[in-house]
Short mmCIF file of C-alpha atoms and ligand atoms in Angstrom, two decimals:
data_model
loop_
_atom_site.label_atom_id
_atom_site.label_comp_id
_atom_site.label_asym_id
_atom_site.label_seq_id
_atom_site.Cartn_x
_atom_site.Cartn_y
_atom_site.Cartn_z
CA UNK A 111 18.75 -11.50 17.39
CA UNK A 112 18.85 -7.72 18.12
CA UNK A 113 16.50 -5.46 20.94
CA UNK A 114 15.65 -4.03 17.15
CA UNK A 115 14.52 -7.10 15.29
CA UNK A 116 12.91 -8.46 18.51
CA UNK A 117 10.94 -5.21 18.69
CA UNK A 118 10.25 -5.76 15.19
CA UNK A 119 8.81 -8.64 16.08
CA UNK A 120 6.11 -7.86 18.46
CA UNK A 121 4.98 -4.80 16.51
CA UNK A 122 4.94 -7.10 12.64
CA UNK A 123 6.83 -4.11 11.63
CA UNK A 124 6.47 -3.94 7.37
CA UNK A 125 9.25 -1.56 7.64
CA UNK A 126 12.08 -4.45 8.60
CA UNK A 127 10.21 -7.45 6.42
CA UNK A 128 13.03 -8.66 3.79
CA UNK A 129 16.21 -7.26 6.23
CA UNK A 130 15.53 -10.45 8.08
CA UNK A 131 13.58 -13.34 8.35
CA UNK A 132 12.72 -15.05 12.07
CA UNK A 133 12.38 -19.39 12.84
CA UNK A 134 10.21 -20.08 15.94
CA UNK A 135 12.07 -22.57 16.87
CA UNK A 136 9.52 -24.53 18.55
CA UNK A 137 7.00 -24.72 15.68
CA UNK A 138 9.82 -25.56 13.40
CA UNK A 139 8.19 -22.39 10.82
CA UNK A 140 9.92 -19.03 9.78
CA UNK A 141 8.15 -15.78 9.26
CA UNK A 142 8.89 -12.05 8.19
CA UNK A 143 9.17 -9.53 10.68
CA UNK A 144 5.18 -8.55 9.84
CA UNK A 145 3.40 -11.26 10.53
CA UNK A 146 0.80 -11.27 11.96
CA UNK A 147 0.91 -14.50 13.73
CA UNK A 148 1.53 -15.23 17.73
CA UNK A 149 4.38 -13.59 19.00
CA UNK A 150 6.53 -16.16 19.81
CA UNK A 151 8.93 -16.80 23.02
CA UNK A 152 12.21 -14.43 22.23
CA UNK A 153 13.75 -17.63 24.00
CA UNK A 154 12.74 -19.28 20.70
CA UNK A 155 12.75 -16.96 18.40
CA UNK A 156 16.22 -17.43 15.38
CA UNK A 157 16.94 -14.44 13.01
CA UNK A 158 18.25 -15.56 9.94
CA UNK A 159 19.16 -12.47 7.29
CA UNK A 160 18.69 -14.48 4.11
CA UNK A 161 16.16 -16.52 3.44
CA UNK A 162 17.84 -19.06 1.92
CA UNK A 163 19.39 -19.88 5.36
CA UNK A 164 16.56 -19.66 7.25
CA UNK A 165 14.30 -22.56 4.88
CA UNK A 166 17.43 -24.32 4.97
CA UNK A 167 15.96 -25.84 8.41
CA UNK A 168 12.65 -24.42 8.43
CA UNK A 169 9.06 -24.76 6.52
CA UNK A 170 7.33 -20.61 4.64
CA UNK A 171 4.83 -19.67 7.47
CA UNK A 172 1.25 -20.09 5.34
CA UNK A 173 0.93 -16.88 6.79
CA UNK A 174 3.17 -14.54 5.49
CA UNK A 175 4.30 -16.43 2.91
CA UNK A 176 8.85 -15.48 3.29
CA UNK A 177 8.94 -17.97 0.25
CA UNK A 178 6.45 -15.71 -2.24
CA UNK A 179 8.13 -13.80 -4.77
CA UNK A 180 7.76 -9.72 -4.68
CA UNK A 181 7.17 -7.97 -7.83
CA UNK A 182 10.14 -5.99 -8.78
CA UNK A 183 10.19 -2.40 -7.82
CA UNK A 184 8.75 -1.43 -11.27
CA UNK A 185 5.84 -4.01 -11.69
CA UNK A 186 4.19 -3.39 -8.40
CA UNK A 187 4.21 0.87 -9.20
CA UNK A 188 2.35 -0.37 -13.19
CA UNK A 189 0.22 -2.30 -10.93
CA UNK A 190 -0.97 0.11 -8.34
CA UNK A 191 -1.19 2.90 -11.36
CA UNK A 192 -3.83 0.03 -12.79
CA UNK A 193 -5.27 0.34 -10.07
CA UNK A 194 -5.64 4.01 -9.26
CA UNK A 195 -6.35 4.15 -13.55
CA UNK A 196 -9.52 1.48 -13.61
CA UNK A 197 -11.04 2.49 -10.20
CA UNK A 198 -10.57 5.60 -9.28
CA UNK A 199 -14.48 5.59 -8.95
CA UNK A 200 -14.43 3.37 -5.65
CA UNK A 201 -13.96 4.00 -1.83
CA UNK A 202 -9.66 3.44 -3.10
CA UNK A 203 -7.21 3.25 0.57
CA UNK A 204 -4.02 2.40 0.79
CA UNK A 205 -5.00 -0.40 2.48
CA UNK A 206 -7.07 -2.15 -0.47
CA UNK A 207 -5.18 -1.21 -2.39
CA UNK A 208 -2.25 -2.76 -0.61
CA UNK A 209 -4.90 -6.23 0.30
CA UNK A 210 -5.27 -6.67 -3.18
CA UNK A 211 -2.25 -6.43 -4.03
CA UNK A 212 -0.97 -9.03 -1.04
CA UNK A 213 1.75 -6.37 -0.15
CA UNK A 214 2.26 -4.41 3.13
CA UNK A 215 0.68 -1.34 2.98
CA UNK A 216 4.41 0.31 4.12
CA UNK A 217 6.13 -1.95 0.78
CA UNK A 218 3.27 -0.53 -1.62
CA UNK A 219 3.94 3.18 -0.38
CA UNK A 220 7.22 3.09 -0.12
CA UNK A 221 8.38 1.48 -3.16
CA UNK A 222 5.31 3.56 -5.00
CA UNK A 223 7.18 6.95 -3.79
CA UNK A 224 10.20 5.60 -4.79
CA UNK A 225 9.76 4.88 -8.76
CA UNK A 226 7.24 7.52 -9.55
CA UNK A 227 8.08 10.15 -6.98
CA UNK A 228 5.08 10.53 -5.64
CA UNK A 229 2.84 8.37 -3.47
CA UNK A 230 -0.64 6.94 -3.89
CA UNK A 231 -3.17 8.88 -2.68
CA UNK A 232 -1.13 11.98 -4.94
CA UNK A 233 -1.22 10.02 -8.20
CA UNK A 234 -5.45 8.25 -6.15
CA UNK A 235 -5.87 12.20 -6.10
CA UNK A 236 -4.47 13.56 -9.52
CA UNK A 237 -6.40 10.84 -10.60
CA UNK A 238 -9.86 12.14 -9.19
CA UNK A 239 -9.37 15.70 -9.85
CA UNK A 240 -8.54 15.24 -13.60
CA UNK A 241 -11.22 13.45 -14.37
CA UNK A 242 -13.72 15.35 -12.41
CA UNK A 243 -12.10 18.42 -14.49
CA UNK A 244 -13.19 16.71 -17.49
CA UNK A 245 -16.36 16.31 -16.48
CA UNK A 246 -17.04 19.82 -15.34
CA UNK A 247 -15.99 20.80 -18.72
CA UNK A 248 -17.11 19.14 -20.94
CA UNK A 249 -20.99 17.75 -19.44
CA UNK A 250 -23.99 18.48 -17.69
CA UNK A 251 -23.23 16.39 -14.41
CA UNK A 252 -24.40 18.58 -11.66
CA UNK A 253 -21.59 18.90 -9.50
CA UNK A 254 -23.06 15.76 -7.12
CA UNK A 255 -22.69 13.60 -10.06
CA UNK A 256 -19.12 14.14 -10.47
CA UNK A 257 -18.50 13.71 -6.97
CA UNK A 258 -19.69 10.58 -6.92
CA UNK A 259 -18.23 9.23 -10.01
CA UNK A 260 -14.68 10.38 -9.13
CA UNK A 261 -15.37 8.58 -5.96
CA UNK A 262 -16.29 11.14 -2.64
CA UNK A 263 -18.82 10.00 -1.54
CA UNK A 264 -19.72 13.29 -0.07
CA UNK A 265 -20.64 16.42 -2.37
CA UNK A 266 -19.42 18.75 0.02
CA UNK A 267 -16.16 16.93 1.04
CA UNK A 268 -15.35 17.29 -3.12
CA UNK A 269 -15.76 20.20 -3.46
CA UNK A 270 -13.71 20.81 -0.74
CA UNK A 271 -10.90 19.14 -1.50
CA UNK A 272 -11.59 20.80 -5.30
CA UNK A 273 -11.40 24.19 -4.07
CA UNK A 274 -7.83 23.66 -2.05
CA UNK A 275 -6.03 21.99 -5.39
CA UNK A 276 -7.91 24.02 -7.88
CA UNK A 277 -8.05 26.63 -6.22
CA UNK A 278 -11.21 27.33 -7.35
CA UNK A 279 -14.96 25.99 -6.78
CA UNK A 280 -16.11 23.06 -8.92
CA UNK A 281 -18.51 25.77 -10.03
CA UNK A 282 -16.16 28.37 -10.29
CA UNK A 283 -14.26 25.74 -12.77
CA UNK A 284 -17.05 25.06 -15.38
CA UNK A 285 -18.43 28.36 -15.83
CA UNK A 286 -14.70 29.58 -16.63
CA UNK A 287 -13.99 26.69 -18.99
CA UNK A 288 -17.14 27.84 -21.21
ZN1 LIG B 155 4.99 -15.70 9.39
#
């Protein structure tokens, strides 16, 4: 086992998921590096670069499910887009989307960025701002109502974000578009 592999196991570093698997001789179980189970003693750890080699002698961990098939990248990105598109009004975070899709936030962030060219956070922000502009233009909803409708519990925070990205306050935007 290399030093960086041991460090990845200790830190449950999801960046190493897929790069190697580790088995624990005393339990007979193998895991992904990101597994949150108790850190084994280093002398009991066996590292495998291919999952099949680990699976030959060890059973998959029920917690990190190293045997579970992962979605192809495009499909995962599409699922993220769907979650964002349907639920932007909720208090969505990267952590929460990742939990629902049963992947690590790190994995989700990187796959989404690679496939779409933008981060999940930017994608969520874009959807929220587009929806907010639409509501400001087409309805008489107050700024507080618009903020709530696009996932901001705090209207002041919403206004700050809006100004930063659109260049005008929500009120100015509404007046300018009528
Ligand atoms: Zn595990």
